[in-house]
């Protein structure tokens, strides 16, 4: 059990690899993953204003291989830029669950770290990593583009060293995250993505994937139906 | 024995030509992004960025497939271009270019869009459907001038074989000097075919979230990245063979294809985009008019 911030990360028992070059491939893949990051910026708060300078000619993120992408399916990084109100948090979680792993969350701004100046607000979720596994926090109100790029570089070096594994934590301790989400949104909270099914399929279950909160989810879960598309005439 | 040799040589070419096209296409993708960066006064991505992107996309741990047709659609999209590549002669290698002429090639160039349409259809994402309907309309728009240009060129050389056309141009003079109007119309159609500004309404990242690509993740997106690099290569080599006399040697050939592909790339960042119906209107008006006048001169 290693630690990443206050998130305990469980190392999965290594599967037997027969390919002698497996390690080389792994390193190559980790390197490429760290050099090519597609970022989905969920601009929830004022911190978003620091992203355009970080992306355009002054600080040019593309030279680090970081590109903005527009849908969660294509993205690797979810950038949460600023305070998340309870309503927004639902959307952030939906977005996060649609992303394909390995996926990373970066919390920009003090508001995502501890609520910042919205500490007393009844409508904001304070600590982001109670609801989503955050890889890197960038504190500041608001952090300068240099700080944003520093944070992204930290994430790059984490991925390159094989330490960017917070996304596994979401599967392994789903019960914990789900519990916090239910606390905010009520017991009948459910998302269209079957996280438990995915954890089973990709062999990412941990000891805390199931628990009392997932049982609550099962009780309230309604089967998903395809949305009916209707044209109003 | 001779036939065995020629068959093995042909097989080697069929393997080697797509690989070469892919590598050159990657360099073109890099060039595209570098041009974008330089025009915006940025530094731009490092040299191996296209490779990093593709390796990363293929190495995603979870992959969402929306069904069999989604999988097959991407394969069809890439396969259409691979099939087109072996019909395009490069210096020293003809592939099967002397067997299938330019008419076969123009059919093959429609396959990728249709493959994408199949694949995107199964994603059932409204943005994707909007995107693909726009993409097919755009295809209708640029294919009319493209086909007229192809027809005019074939009429001029009295042949539909690319190999024959290139030989003729190298012996006499380049097509662009003999049929300047057709060449101009072809360049216009090329801009639409490569889906670059001002004709990239079907991608429109900010409005319909990259349209056809909206549900593509991991290896599907990787497939589309591979497709893009083939697309650049095919478009530039086709134009070079029709109007710039192909390449007598590799140096000349590379110089020409990179020059050709650079034109739409640099234009692309100077304009906003046309709406779909405006694109159809402009494509059916100016390039078609130029091409028809060009044909009149050729006859
Ligand atoms: S930390 Fe400051 S700048 Fe960032 S979202 Fe909160 S109030 Fe806005």
PDB file of C-alpha atoms in Angstrom, chain B residues 174-291:
ATOM      1  CA  UNK B 174       3.670  19.240 -66.265  1.00  0.00           C
ATOM      2  CA  UNK B 175      -0.110  19.081 -66.283  1.00  0.00           C
ATOM      3  CA  UNK B 176      -0.350  22.317 -64.371  1.00  0.00           C
ATOM      4  CA  UNK B 177       1.053  24.214 -67.382  1.00  0.00           C
ATOM      5  CA  UNK B 178      -1.148  22.441 -69.879  1.00  0.00           C
ATOM      6  CA  UNK B 179      -4.373  22.750 -67.885  1.00  0.00           C
ATOM      7  CA  UNK B 180      -3.993  25.556 -65.345  1.00  0.00           C
ATOM      8  CA  UNK B 181      -7.735  25.958 -64.842  1.00  0.00           C
ATOM      9  CA  UNK B 182      -8.233  22.312 -63.984  1.00  0.00           C
ATOM     10  CA  UNK B 183      -5.266  22.492 -61.621  1.00  0.00           C
ATOM     11  CA  UNK B 184      -6.787  25.467 -59.813  1.00  0.00           C
ATOM     12  CA  UNK B 185     -10.140  23.725 -59.502  1.00  0.00           C
ATOM     13  CA  UNK B 186      -8.350  20.623 -58.256  1.00  0.00           C
ATOM     14  CA  UNK B 187      -6.630  22.628 -55.535  1.00  0.00           C
ATOM     15  CA  UNK B 188      -9.992  23.978 -54.464  1.00  0.00           C
ATOM     16  CA  UNK B 189     -11.466  20.487 -54.264  1.00  0.00           C
ATOM     17  CA  UNK B 190      -8.368  19.320 -52.398  1.00  0.00           C
ATOM     18  CA  UNK B 191      -9.067  21.809 -49.630  1.00  0.00           C
ATOM     19  CA  UNK B 192     -12.515  20.325 -49.198  1.00  0.00           C
ATOM     20  CA  UNK B 193     -11.295  16.764 -49.484  1.00  0.00           C
ATOM     21  CA  UNK B 194      -8.770  17.234 -46.715  1.00  0.00           C
ATOM     22  CA  UNK B 195     -11.503  18.730 -44.559  1.00  0.00           C
ATOM     23  CA  UNK B 196      -9.534  21.819 -43.621  1.00  0.00           C
ATOM     24  CA  UNK B 197     -10.769  25.318 -42.972  1.00  0.00           C
ATOM     25  CA  UNK B 198     -12.819  26.935 -44.378  1.00  0.00           C
ATOM     26  CA  UNK B 199     -14.510  23.617 -45.180  1.00  0.00           C
ATOM     27  CA  UNK B 200     -14.336  21.838 -41.852  1.00  0.00           C
ATOM     28  CA  UNK B 201     -17.851  22.458 -40.644  1.00  0.00           C
ATOM     29  CA  UNK B 202     -18.368  18.757 -39.937  1.00  0.00           C
ATOM     30  CA  UNK B 203     -15.645  18.712 -37.308  1.00  0.00           C
ATOM     31  CA  UNK B 204     -16.476  22.015 -35.588  1.00  0.00           C
ATOM     32  CA  UNK B 205     -14.982  21.207 -32.154  1.00  0.00           C
ATOM     33  CA  UNK B 206     -16.681  23.974 -30.246  1.00  0.00           C
ATOM     34  CA  UNK B 207     -20.159  23.507 -31.679  1.00  0.00           C
ATOM     35  CA  UNK B 208     -20.767  19.818 -32.229  1.00  0.00           C
ATOM     36  CA  UNK B 209     -17.806  18.438 -30.265  1.00  0.00           C
ATOM     37  CA  UNK B 210     -15.759  17.206 -33.257  1.00  0.00           C
ATOM     38  CA  UNK B 211     -18.816  15.695 -34.932  1.00  0.00           C
ATOM     39  CA  UNK B 212     -18.005  12.212 -36.226  1.00  0.00           C
ATOM     40  CA  UNK B 213     -15.242  11.750 -33.645  1.00  0.00           C
ATOM     41  CA  UNK B 214     -17.405  12.526 -30.655  1.00  0.00           C
ATOM     42  CA  UNK B 215     -17.735   8.981 -29.330  1.00  0.00           C
ATOM     43  CA  UNK B 216     -14.350   7.738 -30.456  1.00  0.00           C
ATOM     44  CA  UNK B 217     -12.055   6.724 -27.668  1.00  0.00           C
ATOM     45  CA  UNK B 218      -8.753   4.908 -27.416  1.00  0.00           C
ATOM     46  CA  UNK B 219      -8.021   2.726 -30.370  1.00  0.00           C
ATOM     47  CA  UNK B 220     -10.926   4.088 -32.393  1.00  0.00           C
ATOM     48  CA  UNK B 221      -9.520   7.570 -32.125  1.00  0.00           C
ATOM     49  CA  UNK B 222      -6.101   6.066 -32.859  1.00  0.00           C
ATOM     50  CA  UNK B 223      -7.553   4.589 -36.030  1.00  0.00           C
ATOM     51  CA  UNK B 224      -8.816   8.002 -37.036  1.00  0.00           C
ATOM     52  CA  UNK B 225      -5.389   9.546 -36.370  1.00  0.00           C
ATOM     53  CA  UNK B 226      -3.849   6.897 -38.619  1.00  0.00           C
ATOM     54  CA  UNK B 227      -6.516   7.654 -41.184  1.00  0.00           C
ATOM     55  CA  UNK B 228      -5.684  11.331 -41.089  1.00  0.00           C
ATOM     56  CA  UNK B 229      -2.054  10.719 -41.897  1.00  0.00           C
ATOM     57  CA  UNK B 230      -3.028   8.508 -44.842  1.00  0.00           C
ATOM     58  CA  UNK B 231      -5.446  11.169 -45.973  1.00  0.00           C
ATOM     59  CA  UNK B 232      -2.758  13.841 -46.172  1.00  0.00           C
ATOM     60  CA  UNK B 233      -0.501  11.505 -48.107  1.00  0.00           C
ATOM     61  CA  UNK B 234      -3.160  10.358 -50.564  1.00  0.00           C
ATOM     62  CA  UNK B 235      -4.401  13.857 -51.305  1.00  0.00           C
ATOM     63  CA  UNK B 236      -0.923  15.240 -51.942  1.00  0.00           C
ATOM     64  CA  UNK B 237       0.342  12.321 -54.034  1.00  0.00           C
ATOM     65  CA  UNK B 238      -2.817  12.311 -56.131  1.00  0.00           C
ATOM     66  CA  UNK B 239      -2.459  15.997 -56.905  1.00  0.00           C
ATOM     67  CA  UNK B 240       1.245  15.609 -57.632  1.00  0.00           C
ATOM     68  CA  UNK B 241       0.599  12.771 -60.046  1.00  0.00           C
ATOM     69  CA  UNK B 242      -2.178  14.577 -61.877  1.00  0.00           C
ATOM     70  CA  UNK B 243      -0.629  18.010 -62.258  1.00  0.00           C
ATOM     71  CA  UNK B 244       2.997  18.092 -61.138  1.00  0.00           C
ATOM     72  CA  UNK B 245       4.376  15.179 -63.097  1.00  0.00           C
ATOM     73  CA  UNK B 246       4.870  12.742 -60.227  1.00  0.00           C
ATOM     74  CA  UNK B 247       8.464  12.287 -59.186  1.00  0.00           C
ATOM     75  CA  UNK B 248      11.384  11.117 -61.292  1.00  0.00           C
ATOM     76  CA  UNK B 249      13.317  10.423 -58.107  1.00  0.00           C
ATOM     77  CA  UNK B 250      12.565  10.403 -54.419  1.00  0.00           C
ATOM     78  CA  UNK B 251      13.976  13.824 -53.693  1.00  0.00           C
ATOM     79  CA  UNK B 252      11.814  15.495 -56.296  1.00  0.00           C
ATOM     80  CA  UNK B 253       8.800  13.464 -55.240  1.00  0.00           C
ATOM     81  CA  UNK B 254       9.076  14.366 -51.553  1.00  0.00           C
ATOM     82  CA  UNK B 255       9.660  17.994 -52.372  1.00  0.00           C
ATOM     83  CA  UNK B 256       6.526  18.075 -54.489  1.00  0.00           C
ATOM     84  CA  UNK B 257       4.180  16.261 -52.126  1.00  0.00           C
ATOM     85  CA  UNK B 258       5.221  18.344 -49.143  1.00  0.00           C
ATOM     86  CA  UNK B 259       4.817  21.482 -51.190  1.00  0.00           C
ATOM     87  CA  UNK B 260       1.334  20.444 -52.281  1.00  0.00           C
ATOM     88  CA  UNK B 261       0.164  19.505 -48.817  1.00  0.00           C
ATOM     89  CA  UNK B 262       1.552  22.701 -47.379  1.00  0.00           C
ATOM     90  CA  UNK B 263      -0.803  24.877 -49.436  1.00  0.00           C
ATOM     91  CA  UNK B 264      -4.128  23.752 -47.914  1.00  0.00           C
ATOM     92  CA  UNK B 265      -2.486  23.579 -44.492  1.00  0.00           C
ATOM     93  CA  UNK B 266      -1.409  27.204 -44.547  1.00  0.00           C
ATOM     94  CA  UNK B 267      -4.697  28.398 -46.003  1.00  0.00           C
ATOM     95  CA  UNK B 268      -6.518  26.459 -43.364  1.00  0.00           C
ATOM     96  CA  UNK B 269      -5.570  28.691 -40.451  1.00  0.00           C
ATOM     97  CA  UNK B 270      -6.436  31.945 -42.129  1.00  0.00           C
ATOM     98  CA  UNK B 271     -10.173  31.496 -42.462  1.00  0.00           C
ATOM     99  CA  UNK B 272     -13.203  30.820 -40.349  1.00  0.00           C
ATOM    100  CA  UNK B 273     -15.526  28.160 -41.669  1.00  0.00           C
ATOM    101  CA  UNK B 274     -18.395  28.084 -44.116  1.00  0.00           C
ATOM    102  CA  UNK B 275     -21.749  26.637 -43.236  1.00  0.00           C
ATOM    103  CA  UNK B 276     -22.624  23.392 -44.982  1.00  0.00           C
ATOM    104  CA  UNK B 277     -25.047  24.895 -47.474  1.00  0.00           C
ATOM    105  CA  UNK B 278     -22.607  27.719 -48.222  1.00  0.00           C
ATOM    106  CA  UNK B 279     -19.897  25.168 -48.772  1.00  0.00           C
ATOM    107  CA  UNK B 280     -22.071  23.302 -51.276  1.00  0.00           C
ATOM    108  CA  UNK B 281     -22.897  26.550 -52.986  1.00  0.00           C
ATOM    109  CA  UNK B 282     -19.316  27.735 -53.249  1.00  0.00           C
ATOM    110  CA  UNK B 283     -18.010  24.321 -54.273  1.00  0.00           C
ATOM    111  CA  UNK B 284     -20.602  23.886 -56.985  1.00  0.00           C
ATOM    112  CA  UNK B 285     -20.057  27.385 -58.259  1.00  0.00           C
ATOM    113  CA  UNK B 286     -16.379  28.359 -58.504  1.00  0.00           C
ATOM    114  CA  UNK B 287     -14.377  25.168 -58.855  1.00  0.00           C
ATOM    115  CA  UNK B 288     -17.061  23.609 -61.032  1.00  0.00           C
ATOM    116  CA  UNK B 289     -17.077  26.667 -63.263  1.00  0.00           C
ATOM    117  CA  UNK B 290     -13.274  26.708 -63.466  1.00  0.00           C
ATOM    118  CA  UNK B 291     -13.158  23.011 -64.182  1.00  0.00           C
TER     119      UNK B 291
END
